[in-house]
Each structure stands twice: as structure tokens, then as C-alpha cells.
Amino acid sequence: MIQAPRLQVDALTRRFDGRAVVADVSLSVEAGQVTCLLGPSGCGKSTTLRMIAGVERPDAGRVIIDGVAVFGPGVNLPPEARGVGLMFQDFALFPHLTVARNVGFGLRGDRELKMKRIAELLEKVNLSGFGAKHPHELSGGEQQRVALARALAPRPRVMLMDEPFSGLDNRLRDGIRDSTLDVLKEEGAAVLLVTHEPDEAMRMADEIALMRDGRIVQQGAPYNVYNAPVDKQAAAFFSDINVIRGVSRGALTETPFGAFLTPGHPDGAAVDIVIRPQHLKIDFDRAGRGPNPTAADGTPARGVVQRARYLGRESLVEFRMDFDGSILTASVAGVFLPKPGAALWLMIRRDRCFVFPAQV
Ligand code: ADP
Ligand code: MG
């Protein structure tokens, strides 16, 4: 028997003033998996989440949880009957209630079982011993963990999280993301997490659904979405990109960096060859000597350093290219700060570039 996904969303659509802000969004999330709905501000992420939660009414589509429609033709269960947990950016705790009462807020029934569940969750979020405190006695990170425990207490089948970390101090965030992920995995809910930060999605997601203008444009494991973007914007959403334009002839595009294979692009079609900064390689061996047309990674092209910045893990170096005066950016691991005006040879890793039809 094929198990239904924990959460299934079919062709969900929402219009405001005749404009579809969410259009035909479909996705599914298995129990114990985290899907990140990733996209720029205003692309429709929160509206999608709110429709799944039941606090926003879709114009069309279906929401199915454990094989049962909670929204669809003739069905519209209220939020509290959907078995979903919610966590938003401003996860306001009840200020007048203790931590334990906050966590137990959504729990019904037997007092002893309730106390047991509260203690279990406080331990999971590393706040054992905080039960009698009030929210104002806690740091932002601790409050966030209480909110997580509160949302998870009734064992929701689906956890919906809308930018839950964006209110937190940058320094705390990575640690809290990791510990949140551990707790979510232990609890086994299907998680749909909304974020506009690619780093957060890469860090947390089993699957990324990349959204733009109300639509999901690409869906897959973080590795695939990063390394096989569907178009130039999808590539650009994760990092700065370099673009070299050329014209495809006989499935080959000649550039100052040598020829690139461009199969599937018709003769005479303009193509964009897209390279992330870390895949633009400085050819240190050839520095100061001439280009070597037999090099495995194509032909090196010469550029003059405009500026170089050290960002901690990497250095970003901007070059003005001799061949057309365009600017290309290379990322070099560690410290590399050549002086402006220095000339260096650059190469492009053929296995790491993306080719798309040129966009005007
Ligand atoms: P995101 O969460 O990705 O930033 P939202 O889902 O909040 O995006 O919003 C998507 C679009 O829908 C935005 O253009 C927003 O202005 C619009 N929108 C959201 N809610 C309403 C509403 N109640 N009435 C009209 N427009 C809305
Ligand atoms: Mg939003």
C-alpha cells in the first residue's frame, strides 16, 4: 500500500482584487520531513501557509492531511480541527502565564498526562527548570524555544512555521535553527517552513520549494535546487552570479573563456552562461604568462582587479575583463586580497556553469 503524504496541497490559488497572489501551488510533505517554502518578500509564501492553516480561504485547490481533505470542494475545516501547529515570527507568548502554562495552553484532558508532556517538551527544548518562570524573565532565544514547545505540545501532524527565526539575533540563529530542527525531527511532524533566506532553507530543508510571483518554480533537495537551477533568477536567488552572453552554433557557444557545450539551444540563439563566484577560478599557475588554449577548463581570460574584500570564510574579488570591460566576481576561500590594478587570469569550471536561453 502506498502511504499518503502527511501534507498534500493541490493547485492552491488565492486572488486579491483579481490578482492571483498564490497560483496553482502544489506540494507534499512527508512525516518527519522539512520542506522550506523559499522566495522573496511578497511572493505569496505567508498566504500559502495561512490557507493551509485554515485562516485564509483559498479560491481554489485542496489541502489534504493524512489522506483526508481539510479544504476542498464542499470541505472547509476550521484551523483547530486540522491538526496543524503554527509558529509565526511574532510568536507572542502569554505574558501573564508561566512557561509551563504557555506550553500546556493547547493541551486538553488528564492533568498528569499534561504535566508529563510539558516536562518532556521543556526538556527537548533545553528549558527544564524554566517551567515556573514568566516570559519576561527569558531571553529572546529562550522565548522562541517556549513558543516551539507550545506549538508542538498537542502533537500536530503538520507544523507550519512562518519566518520563525527572523526576530532573533543573528549570532543565536544558527544554533537555534539546529536545535529546532532536532526537536522537529524527534516529534516527527511534517514541517512546512516559510523563509526568504536561502541560507536558512539550505540549512534546514529536506526539500526546497522555490516560489516566485505566487508560483512554485522549482522543487527539490537543496543540493539539486542549488546545483541545477531552472533559470537565471533561480540561480541568482542563492548567490551572486556572473553572466556571460554568447550565441549558440552547432550546440557550441564560443566565449573569451573558450567554447561551452550548449546542447538544445538552436543555432543563432543567444544564451546566458551563468557562473557562481566560487566557480570562477583564478588561474594562479598561469599568472603573468599567456593563455593556454589546451587547458582542461577552457581558455583563461585576463581581468584587472577592481576591488577585493575579505568576508571571513571567503574573499570576493571583482575583475574588469579585458575582453569587453564587463565585471566578473570571483570568490576565493580564505584570505586573498590582490591589489586593485593587478592582472590575473580567470577560468570557468565547465561542470559548474549553467546555460539558459538569454533573457533580455
Ligand atoms: P510573502 O509572505 O511571500 O512575503 P504574502 O503571502 O504575505 O507574501 O503576500 C503576497 C502578496 O499578497 C503581496 O503582494 C501582498 O501585498 C498581497 N496580500 C496579502 N494579503 C492580502 C490581503 N488580505 N489583501 C490584499 N492583498 C494581500
Ligand atoms: Mg510572509
mmCIF file of C-alpha atoms and ligand atoms in Angstrom:
data_model
loop_
_atom_site.group_PDB
_atom_site.id
_atom_site.type_symbol
_atom_site.label_atom_id
_atom_site.label_comp_id
_atom_site.label_asym_id
_atom_site.label_seq_id
_atom_site.Cartn_x
_atom_site.Cartn_y
_atom_site.Cartn_z
ATOM 1 C CA MET A 1 0.000 0.000 0.000
ATOM 2 C CA ILE A 2 1.267 3.458 -0.816
ATOM 3 C CA GLN A 3 1.233 5.732 2.193
ATOM 4 C CA ALA A 4 -0.346 9.142 1.607
ATOM 5 C CA PRO A 5 1.965 12.068 2.326
ATOM 6 C CA ARG A 6 1.280 13.736 5.649
ATOM 7 C CA LEU A 7 0.502 17.044 3.959
ATOM 8 C CA GLN A 8 -0.642 17.384 0.396
ATOM 9 C CA VAL A 9 -1.532 20.663 -1.262
ATOM 10 C CA ASP A 10 -3.127 20.624 -4.709
ATOM 11 C CA ALA A 11 -3.358 23.632 -7.006
ATOM 12 C CA LEU A 12 -3.995 26.110 -4.233
ATOM 13 C CA THR A 13 -4.945 29.549 -5.565
ATOM 14 C CA ARG A 14 -5.760 32.848 -3.900
ATOM 15 C CA ARG A 15 -6.706 36.087 -5.607
ATOM 16 C CA PHE A 16 -6.787 39.567 -4.117
ATOM 17 C CA ASP A 17 -8.511 42.220 -6.220
ATOM 18 C CA GLY A 18 -8.419 39.937 -9.251
ATOM 19 C CA ARG A 19 -4.665 39.348 -8.924
ATOM 20 C CA ALA A 20 -3.523 35.806 -8.136
ATOM 21 C CA VAL A 21 -1.032 36.167 -5.291
ATOM 22 C CA VAL A 22 -0.876 32.383 -4.984
ATOM 23 C CA ALA A 23 -1.379 30.488 -8.219
ATOM 24 C CA ASP A 24 -1.671 26.739 -8.578
ATOM 25 C CA VAL A 25 0.631 25.863 -5.723
ATOM 26 C CA SER A 26 1.057 22.119 -5.238
ATOM 27 C CA LEU A 27 3.390 20.393 -2.837
ATOM 28 C CA SER A 28 3.562 17.495 -0.450
ATOM 29 C CA VAL A 29 5.457 16.881 2.759
ATOM 30 C CA GLU A 30 6.089 13.509 4.382
ATOM 31 C CA ALA A 31 6.005 12.963 8.149
ATOM 32 C CA GLY A 32 9.367 13.820 9.694
ATOM 33 C CA GLN A 33 10.401 15.911 6.692
ATOM 34 C CA VAL A 34 11.004 19.643 6.420
ATOM 35 C CA THR A 35 10.020 21.487 3.268
ATOM 36 C CA CYS A 36 11.068 25.113 3.009
ATOM 37 C CA LEU A 37 8.881 27.453 1.013
ATOM 38 C CA LEU A 38 11.535 29.891 -0.133
ATOM 39 C CA GLY A 39 11.108 33.101 -2.063
ATOM 40 C CA PRO A 40 11.430 36.876 -1.995
ATOM 41 C CA SER A 41 9.196 39.058 0.121
ATOM 42 C CA GLY A 42 5.699 39.396 -1.344
ATOM 43 C CA CYS A 43 5.806 36.233 -3.487
ATOM 44 C CA GLY A 44 2.892 34.604 -1.629
ATOM 45 C CA LYS A 45 4.572 32.399 0.984
ATOM 46 C CA SER A 46 2.575 33.549 4.017
ATOM 47 C CA THR A 47 -0.688 33.468 2.096
ATOM 48 C CA THR A 48 0.032 29.847 1.144
ATOM 49 C CA LEU A 49 0.782 28.925 4.748
ATOM 50 C CA ARG A 50 -2.323 30.716 6.017
ATOM 51 C CA MET A 51 -4.517 28.832 3.554
ATOM 52 C CA ILE A 52 -3.082 25.507 4.728
ATOM 53 C CA ALA A 53 -3.657 26.559 8.348
ATOM 54 C CA GLY A 54 -7.251 27.484 7.555
ATOM 55 C CA VAL A 55 -7.061 31.163 8.481
ATOM 56 C CA GLU A 56 -7.228 32.325 4.860
ATOM 57 C CA ARG A 57 -9.769 30.937 2.434
ATOM 58 C CA PRO A 58 -8.404 29.693 -0.900
ATOM 59 C CA ASP A 59 -10.242 30.500 -4.122
ATOM 60 C CA ALA A 60 -9.409 27.071 -5.468
ATOM 61 C CA GLY A 61 -7.449 23.950 -4.666
ATOM 62 C CA ARG A 62 -7.311 21.292 -1.993
ATOM 63 C CA VAL A 63 -5.484 20.731 1.286
ATOM 64 C CA ILE A 64 -5.182 17.111 2.363
ATOM 65 C CA ILE A 65 -3.774 15.916 5.672
ATOM 66 C CA ASP A 66 -3.095 12.204 6.156
ATOM 67 C CA GLY A 67 -5.234 11.444 3.130
ATOM 68 C CA VAL A 68 -8.264 13.407 4.386
ATOM 69 C CA ALA A 69 -9.361 16.671 2.778
ATOM 70 C CA VAL A 70 -9.406 19.563 5.254
ATOM 71 C CA PHE A 71 -10.147 22.017 2.464
ATOM 72 C CA GLY A 72 -11.618 21.295 -0.941
ATOM 73 C CA PRO A 73 -14.925 21.190 -2.773
ATOM 74 C CA GLY A 74 -17.558 21.198 -0.026
ATOM 75 C CA VAL A 75 -14.995 20.918 2.780
ATOM 76 C CA ASN A 76 -13.509 23.671 4.947
ATOM 77 C CA LEU A 77 -12.403 22.525 8.387
ATOM 78 C CA PRO A 78 -11.638 25.285 10.904
ATOM 79 C CA PRO A 79 -7.971 25.681 11.895
ATOM 80 C CA GLU A 80 -8.377 23.887 15.228
ATOM 81 C CA ALA A 81 -9.788 20.791 13.513
ATOM 82 C CA ARG A 82 -6.913 20.434 11.043
ATOM 83 C CA GLY A 83 -4.234 19.049 13.362
ATOM 84 C CA VAL A 84 -1.743 21.754 12.443
ATOM 85 C CA GLY A 85 0.664 23.609 14.694
ATOM 86 C CA LEU A 86 1.522 27.203 13.951
ATOM 87 C CA MET A 87 4.552 29.276 14.660
ATOM 88 C CA PHE A 88 4.983 32.785 13.357
ATOM 89 C CA GLN A 89 7.707 35.379 13.544
ATOM 90 C CA ASP A 90 5.992 37.265 16.375
ATOM 91 C CA PHE A 91 5.195 34.152 18.365
ATOM 92 C CA ALA A 92 3.741 36.187 21.277
ATOM 93 C CA LEU A 93 3.763 34.105 24.424
ATOM 94 C CA PHE A 94 1.078 34.813 27.011
ATOM 95 C CA PRO A 95 2.911 37.253 29.298
ATOM 96 C CA HIS A 96 0.828 36.557 32.395
ATOM 97 C CA LEU A 97 1.225 32.766 32.165
ATOM 98 C CA THR A 98 4.242 30.774 33.322
ATOM 99 C CA VAL A 99 6.398 28.948 30.815
ATOM 100 C CA ALA A 100 4.756 25.641 31.786
ATOM 101 C CA ARG A 101 1.262 27.091 31.296
ATOM 102 C CA ASN A 102 2.252 28.589 27.992
ATOM 103 C CA VAL A 103 3.491 25.203 26.784
ATOM 104 C CA GLY A 104 0.390 23.454 28.118
ATOM 105 C CA PHE A 105 -2.030 26.004 26.678
ATOM 106 C CA GLY A 106 -3.299 23.853 23.800
ATOM 107 C CA LEU A 107 -3.414 20.630 25.829
ATOM 108 C CA ARG A 108 -6.692 19.111 26.975
ATOM 109 C CA GLY A 109 -7.577 16.296 29.299
ATOM 110 C CA ASP A 110 -5.796 14.433 32.038
ATOM 111 C CA ARG A 111 -3.699 16.721 34.233
ATOM 112 C CA GLU A 112 -0.973 14.177 34.863
ATOM 113 C CA LEU A 113 -0.517 13.431 31.163
ATOM 114 C CA LYS A 114 -0.452 17.148 30.519
ATOM 115 C CA MET A 115 2.276 17.738 33.089
ATOM 116 C CA LYS A 116 4.258 14.856 31.627
ATOM 117 C CA ARG A 117 4.032 16.255 28.113
ATOM 118 C CA ILE A 118 5.032 19.745 29.292
ATOM 119 C CA ALA A 119 8.072 18.367 31.126
ATOM 120 C CA GLU A 120 9.032 16.254 28.111
ATOM 121 C CA LEU A 121 8.894 19.247 25.771
ATOM 122 C CA LEU A 122 10.724 21.601 28.107
ATOM 123 C CA GLU A 123 13.487 19.023 28.271
ATOM 124 C CA LYS A 124 13.571 18.713 24.497
ATOM 125 C CA VAL A 125 13.973 22.455 24.031
ATOM 126 C CA ASN A 126 16.550 22.522 26.835
ATOM 127 C CA LEU A 127 14.432 24.536 29.260
ATOM 128 C CA SER A 128 13.915 22.039 32.086
ATOM 129 C CA GLY A 129 13.681 24.052 35.269
ATOM 130 C CA PHE A 130 12.195 27.094 33.494
ATOM 131 C CA GLY A 131 8.577 25.978 33.954
ATOM 132 C CA ALA A 132 7.747 28.414 36.765
ATOM 133 C CA LYS A 133 9.333 31.457 35.121
ATOM 134 C CA HIS A 134 7.424 34.098 33.178
ATOM 135 C CA PRO A 135 8.196 35.057 29.560
ATOM 136 C CA HIS A 136 9.741 38.430 30.507
ATOM 137 C CA GLU A 137 12.400 36.598 32.524
ATOM 138 C CA LEU A 138 13.636 34.797 29.379
ATOM 139 C CA SER A 139 15.952 35.826 26.566
ATOM 140 C CA GLY A 140 14.637 36.077 23.000
ATOM 141 C CA GLY A 141 16.100 32.697 22.132
ATOM 142 C CA GLU A 142 14.555 31.069 25.189
ATOM 143 C CA GLN A 143 11.147 32.588 24.396
ATOM 144 C CA GLN A 144 11.445 31.217 20.893
ATOM 145 C CA ARG A 145 12.050 27.736 22.298
ATOM 146 C CA VAL A 146 8.998 28.050 24.564
ATOM 147 C CA ALA A 147 6.928 29.005 21.527
ATOM 148 C CA LEU A 148 8.225 25.938 19.699
ATOM 149 C CA ALA A 149 7.339 23.706 22.658
ATOM 150 C CA ARG A 150 3.870 25.287 22.839
ATOM 151 C CA ALA A 151 3.222 24.688 19.145
ATOM 152 C CA LEU A 152 4.393 21.087 19.354
ATOM 153 C CA ALA A 153 2.625 20.194 22.620
ATOM 154 C CA PRO A 154 -0.648 18.894 21.094
ATOM 155 C CA ARG A 155 1.409 16.717 18.681
ATOM 156 C CA PRO A 156 0.348 18.441 15.474
ATOM 157 C CA ARG A 157 0.540 16.275 12.381
ATOM 158 C CA VAL A 158 1.724 19.274 10.390
ATOM 159 C CA MET A 159 3.844 22.160 11.667
ATOM 160 C CA LEU A 160 3.537 25.439 9.777
ATOM 161 C CA MET A 161 6.293 27.930 10.517
ATOM 162 C CA ASP A 162 6.418 31.431 9.067
ATOM 163 C CA GLU A 163 9.878 33.035 9.294
ATOM 164 C CA PRO A 164 10.149 31.767 12.875
ATOM 165 C CA PHE A 165 13.773 32.840 13.320
ATOM 166 C CA SER A 166 13.747 36.268 11.734
ATOM 167 C CA GLY A 167 13.174 38.101 15.019
ATOM 168 C CA LEU A 168 16.290 36.579 16.565
ATOM 169 C CA ASP A 169 19.768 37.900 16.988
ATOM 170 C CA ASN A 170 21.973 36.808 14.097
ATOM 171 C CA ARG A 171 24.510 35.247 16.417
ATOM 172 C CA LEU A 172 21.930 32.988 18.084
ATOM 173 C CA ARG A 173 20.141 31.982 14.961
ATOM 174 C CA ASP A 174 22.267 29.125 13.650
ATOM 175 C CA GLY A 175 22.271 27.350 16.996
ATOM 176 C CA ILE A 176 18.521 27.792 17.411
ATOM 177 C CA ARG A 177 17.864 26.589 13.872
ATOM 178 C CA ASP A 178 19.826 23.412 14.513
ATOM 179 C CA SER A 179 18.221 22.646 17.860
ATOM 180 C CA THR A 180 14.757 23.447 16.449
ATOM 181 C CA LEU A 181 15.420 21.018 13.618
ATOM 182 C CA ASP A 182 16.439 18.309 16.111
ATOM 183 C CA VAL A 183 13.193 18.743 18.059
ATOM 184 C CA LEU A 184 11.044 18.816 14.909
ATOM 185 C CA LYS A 185 12.679 15.607 13.654
ATOM 186 C CA GLU A 186 12.161 13.875 17.006
ATOM 187 C CA GLU A 187 8.493 14.861 17.058
ATOM 188 C CA GLY A 188 8.002 13.563 13.525
ATOM 189 C CA ALA A 189 5.546 16.188 12.261
ATOM 190 C CA ALA A 190 5.584 17.209 8.601
ATOM 191 C CA VAL A 191 7.050 20.702 8.601
ATOM 192 C CA LEU A 192 6.416 23.476 6.118
ATOM 193 C CA LEU A 193 8.740 26.356 6.912
ATOM 194 C CA VAL A 194 8.493 29.702 5.162
ATOM 195 C CA THR A 195 11.626 31.776 4.707
ATOM 196 C CA HIS A 196 13.072 34.388 2.379
ATOM 197 C CA GLU A 197 16.619 33.411 3.345
ATOM 198 C CA PRO A 198 18.306 30.864 1.081
ATOM 199 C CA ASP A 199 20.894 30.045 3.778
ATOM 200 C CA GLU A 200 18.145 29.118 6.183
ATOM 201 C CA ALA A 201 16.446 26.915 3.594
ATOM 202 C CA MET A 202 19.728 25.221 2.664
ATOM 203 C CA ARG A 203 20.419 24.592 6.334
ATOM 204 C CA MET A 204 17.016 23.261 7.363
ATOM 205 C CA ALA A 205 15.215 21.773 4.397
ATOM 206 C CA ASP A 206 14.940 18.220 3.206
ATOM 207 C CA GLU A 207 13.216 19.796 0.247
ATOM 208 C CA ILE A 208 13.068 23.359 -1.031
ATOM 209 C CA ALA A 209 10.059 24.747 -2.912
ATOM 210 C CA LEU A 210 11.270 27.901 -4.606
ATOM 211 C CA MET A 211 8.469 30.406 -5.072
ATOM 212 C CA ARG A 212 8.235 33.466 -7.300
ATOM 213 C CA ASP A 213 5.223 35.648 -8.129
ATOM 214 C CA GLY A 214 2.776 33.259 -6.494
ATOM 215 C CA ARG A 215 4.085 30.126 -8.196
ATOM 216 C CA ILE A 216 6.456 27.353 -7.260
ATOM 217 C CA VAL A 217 9.138 27.489 -9.944
ATOM 218 C CA GLN A 218 11.335 24.671 -8.680
ATOM 219 C CA GLN A 219 11.148 21.966 -6.078
ATOM 220 C CA GLY A 220 13.791 19.522 -4.917
ATOM 221 C CA ALA A 221 16.548 18.685 -2.466
ATOM 222 C CA PRO A 222 18.704 21.699 -1.529
ATOM 223 C CA TYR A 223 21.631 20.188 -3.463
ATOM 224 C CA ASN A 224 19.591 19.971 -6.638
ATOM 225 C CA VAL A 225 17.965 23.365 -6.388
ATOM 226 C CA TYR A 226 21.373 24.972 -5.806
ATOM 227 C CA ASN A 227 23.281 22.991 -8.409
ATOM 228 C CA ALA A 228 20.639 22.671 -11.110
ATOM 229 C CA PRO A 229 18.615 25.899 -11.041
ATOM 230 C CA VAL A 230 15.729 26.075 -13.512
ATOM 231 C CA ASP A 231 16.575 29.567 -14.704
ATOM 232 C CA LYS A 232 18.822 32.558 -14.133
ATOM 233 C CA GLN A 233 16.670 34.057 -11.377
ATOM 234 C CA ALA A 234 16.596 30.745 -9.526
ATOM 235 C CA ALA A 235 20.413 30.664 -9.681
ATOM 236 C CA ALA A 236 20.602 34.313 -8.590
ATOM 237 C CA PHE A 237 18.361 33.745 -5.598
ATOM 238 C CA PHE A 238 21.070 31.681 -3.865
ATOM 239 C CA SER A 239 24.190 33.712 -4.625
ATOM 240 C CA ASP A 240 25.623 36.477 -6.730
ATOM 241 C CA ILE A 241 26.048 35.250 -10.264
ATOM 242 C CA ASN A 242 28.240 36.073 -13.230
ATOM 243 C CA VAL A 243 26.657 36.043 -16.674
ATOM 244 C CA ILE A 244 28.467 35.662 -19.977
ATOM 245 C CA ARG A 245 26.332 36.063 -23.036
ATOM 246 C CA GLY A 246 27.032 34.215 -26.257
ATOM 247 C CA VAL A 247 25.389 32.754 -29.331
ATOM 248 C CA SER A 248 24.904 29.019 -29.737
ATOM 249 C CA ARG A 249 26.017 27.432 -33.036
ATOM 250 C CA GLY A 250 26.080 23.706 -33.585
ATOM 251 C CA ALA A 251 25.393 23.143 -29.862
ATOM 252 C CA LEU A 252 28.527 25.116 -29.007
ATOM 253 C CA THR A 253 28.932 28.666 -27.763
ATOM 254 C CA GLU A 254 32.256 30.432 -28.252
ATOM 255 C CA THR A 255 33.288 32.838 -25.491
ATOM 256 C CA PRO A 256 36.531 34.514 -24.381
ATOM 257 C CA PHE A 257 36.779 31.570 -21.956
ATOM 258 C CA GLY A 258 36.702 29.085 -24.825
ATOM 259 C CA ALA A 259 33.786 27.063 -26.137
ATOM 260 C CA PHE A 260 30.910 25.846 -23.957
ATOM 261 C CA LEU A 261 28.628 22.952 -24.831
ATOM 262 C CA THR A 262 25.130 24.356 -25.266
ATOM 263 C CA PRO A 263 23.048 21.410 -26.442
ATOM 264 C CA GLY A 264 19.363 22.038 -27.033
ATOM 265 C CA HIS A 265 19.857 25.690 -27.944
ATOM 266 C CA PRO A 266 19.017 26.409 -31.574
ATOM 267 C CA ASP A 267 21.608 27.865 -33.977
ATOM 268 C CA GLY A 268 21.806 31.622 -33.613
ATOM 269 C CA ALA A 269 20.053 31.652 -30.218
ATOM 270 C CA ALA A 270 21.520 33.940 -27.589
ATOM 271 C CA VAL A 271 22.423 32.086 -24.397
ATOM 272 C CA ASP A 272 23.433 33.177 -20.905
ATOM 273 C CA ILE A 273 26.224 31.181 -19.332
ATOM 274 C CA VAL A 274 25.783 31.607 -15.582
ATOM 275 C CA ILE A 275 28.602 31.033 -13.099
ATOM 276 C CA ARG A 276 28.568 31.411 -9.334
ATOM 277 C CA PRO A 277 31.551 33.388 -7.959
ATOM 278 C CA GLN A 278 33.094 30.308 -6.318
ATOM 279 C CA HIS A 279 33.287 28.589 -9.700
ATOM 280 C CA LEU A 280 35.178 31.349 -11.384
ATOM 281 C CA LYS A 281 38.721 30.150 -10.784
ATOM 282 C CA ILE A 282 41.819 32.252 -10.674
ATOM 283 C CA ASP A 283 44.462 30.501 -12.741
ATOM 284 C CA PHE A 284 47.419 31.065 -10.416
ATOM 285 C CA ASP A 285 49.742 28.782 -12.439
ATOM 286 C CA ARG A 286 49.383 30.923 -15.476
ATOM 287 C CA ALA A 287 49.531 34.255 -13.666
ATOM 288 C CA GLY A 288 51.667 36.640 -15.656
ATOM 289 C CA ARG A 289 52.060 34.196 -18.572
ATOM 290 C CA GLY A 290 49.869 33.919 -21.621
ATOM 291 C CA PRO A 291 46.667 31.945 -22.011
ATOM 292 C CA ASN A 292 46.970 28.228 -22.625
ATOM 293 C CA PRO A 293 44.295 27.146 -25.088
ATOM 294 C CA THR A 294 44.749 23.461 -24.229
ATOM 295 C CA ALA A 295 43.746 23.842 -20.570
ATOM 296 C CA ALA A 296 41.077 21.384 -19.440
ATOM 297 C CA ASP A 297 38.771 24.079 -18.146
ATOM 298 C CA GLY A 298 38.792 26.031 -21.397
ATOM 299 C CA THR A 299 40.735 29.157 -22.138
ATOM 300 C CA PRO A 300 41.723 31.559 -19.368
ATOM 301 C CA ALA A 301 40.706 35.184 -19.865
ATOM 302 C CA ARG A 302 42.513 38.135 -18.337
ATOM 303 C CA GLY A 303 40.944 40.625 -15.932
ATOM 304 C CA VAL A 304 42.162 43.516 -13.829
ATOM 305 C CA VAL A 305 41.316 43.597 -10.118
ATOM 306 C CA GLN A 306 38.900 46.408 -9.258
ATOM 307 C CA ARG A 307 38.400 45.594 -5.638
ATOM 308 C CA ALA A 308 38.907 42.778 -3.187
ATOM 309 C CA ARG A 309 37.070 42.235 0.083
ATOM 310 C CA TYR A 310 37.620 39.721 2.839
ATOM 311 C CA LEU A 311 34.325 38.342 4.228
ATOM 312 C CA GLY A 312 35.604 35.848 6.772
ATOM 313 C CA ARG A 313 35.233 32.471 5.118
ATOM 314 C CA GLU A 314 35.975 33.810 1.653
ATOM 315 C CA SER A 315 37.318 36.761 -0.254
ATOM 316 C CA LEU A 316 35.351 38.386 -3.066
ATOM 317 C CA VAL A 317 37.412 39.789 -5.907
ATOM 318 C CA GLU A 318 35.933 41.922 -8.688
ATOM 319 C CA PHE A 319 37.631 41.938 -12.073
ATOM 320 C CA ARG A 320 37.189 44.162 -15.086
ATOM 321 C CA MET A 321 37.629 41.796 -18.004
ATOM 322 C CA ASP A 322 39.968 42.710 -20.845
ATOM 323 C CA PHE A 323 37.697 41.198 -23.494
ATOM 324 C CA ASP A 324 34.720 43.540 -23.079
ATOM 325 C CA GLY A 325 35.181 45.611 -19.929
ATOM 326 C CA SER A 326 32.471 43.716 -18.038
ATOM 327 C CA ILE A 327 32.785 42.988 -14.331
ATOM 328 C CA LEU A 328 33.088 39.413 -13.086
ATOM 329 C CA THR A 329 33.267 38.405 -9.429
ATOM 330 C CA ALA A 330 35.297 35.502 -8.104
ATOM 331 C CA SER A 331 35.056 34.048 -4.621
ATOM 332 C CA VAL A 332 38.243 32.597 -3.204
ATOM 333 C CA ALA A 333 38.261 30.557 0.011
ATOM 334 C CA GLY A 334 40.132 32.227 2.850
ATOM 335 C CA VAL A 335 42.147 35.406 2.531
ATOM 336 C CA PHE A 336 43.024 36.603 -0.946
ATOM 337 C CA LEU A 337 43.336 40.351 -1.354
ATOM 338 C CA PRO A 338 45.172 41.266 -4.554
ATOM 339 C CA LYS A 339 45.830 44.968 -5.109
ATOM 340 C CA PRO A 340 43.483 46.884 -7.435
ATOM 341 C CA GLY A 341 45.156 47.090 -10.834
ATOM 342 C CA ALA A 342 46.698 43.621 -10.626
ATOM 343 C CA ALA A 343 46.045 41.499 -13.726
ATOM 344 C CA LEU A 344 45.089 37.853 -13.262
ATOM 345 C CA TRP A 345 43.830 35.027 -15.487
ATOM 346 C CA LEU A 346 40.411 33.532 -14.799
ATOM 347 C CA MET A 347 38.930 30.195 -15.812
ATOM 348 C CA ILE A 348 35.461 28.724 -15.614
ATOM 349 C CA ARG A 349 34.700 25.237 -14.381
ATOM 350 C CA ARG A 350 32.687 23.680 -17.167
ATOM 351 C CA ASP A 351 30.943 21.254 -14.816
ATOM 352 C CA ARG A 352 29.694 24.089 -12.626
ATOM 353 C CA CYS A 353 28.187 26.554 -15.070
ATOM 354 C CA PHE A 354 24.528 26.779 -16.099
ATOM 355 C CA VAL A 355 23.306 27.627 -19.580
ATOM 356 C CA PHE A 356 19.929 29.307 -20.145
ATOM 357 C CA PRO A 357 18.249 30.987 -23.093
ATOM 358 C CA ALA A 358 19.295 34.636 -22.882
ATOM 359 C CA GLN A 359 16.768 36.942 -21.249
ATOM 360 C CA VAL A 360 16.513 40.475 -22.430
HETATM 361 P P1 ADP B 1 5.255 36.725 1.463
HETATM 362 O O1 ADP B 1 4.858 36.011 2.714
HETATM 363 O O2 ADP B 1 5.908 35.823 0.458
HETATM 364 O O3 ADP B 1 6.107 37.923 1.745
HETATM 365 P P2 ADP B 1 2.417 37.308 1.266
HETATM 366 O O4 ADP B 1 1.784 35.981 1.093
HETATM 367 O O5 ADP B 1 2.359 37.929 2.603
HETATM 368 O O6 ADP B 1 3.922 37.250 0.740
HETATM 369 O O7 ADP B 1 1.764 38.333 0.224
HETATM 370 C C1 ADP B 1 1.707 38.074 -1.146
HETATM 371 C C2 ADP B 1 1.006 39.202 -1.852
HETATM 372 O O8 ADP B 1 -0.355 39.225 -1.490
HETATM 373 C C3 ADP B 1 1.567 40.566 -1.508
HETATM 374 O O9 ADP B 1 1.611 41.337 -2.682
HETATM 375 C C4 ADP B 1 0.568 41.109 -0.518
HETATM 376 O O10 ADP B 1 0.547 42.514 -0.574
HETATM 377 C C5 ADP B 1 -0.722 40.504 -1.015
HETATM 378 N N1 ADP B 1 -1.706 40.320 0.064
HETATM 379 C C6 ADP B 1 -1.556 39.535 1.151
HETATM 380 N N2 ADP B 1 -2.662 39.558 1.919
HETATM 381 C C7 ADP B 1 -3.532 40.404 1.314
HETATM 382 C C8 ADP B 1 -4.870 40.853 1.600
HETATM 383 N N3 ADP B 1 -5.530 40.440 2.680
HETATM 384 N N4 ADP B 1 -5.458 41.721 0.719
HETATM 385 C C9 ADP B 1 -4.806 42.126 -0.385
HETATM 386 N N5 ADP B 1 -3.551 41.738 -0.712
HETATM 387 C C10 ADP B 1 -2.927 40.892 0.109
HETATM 388 MG MG MG B 2 5.401 36.496 4.716
#
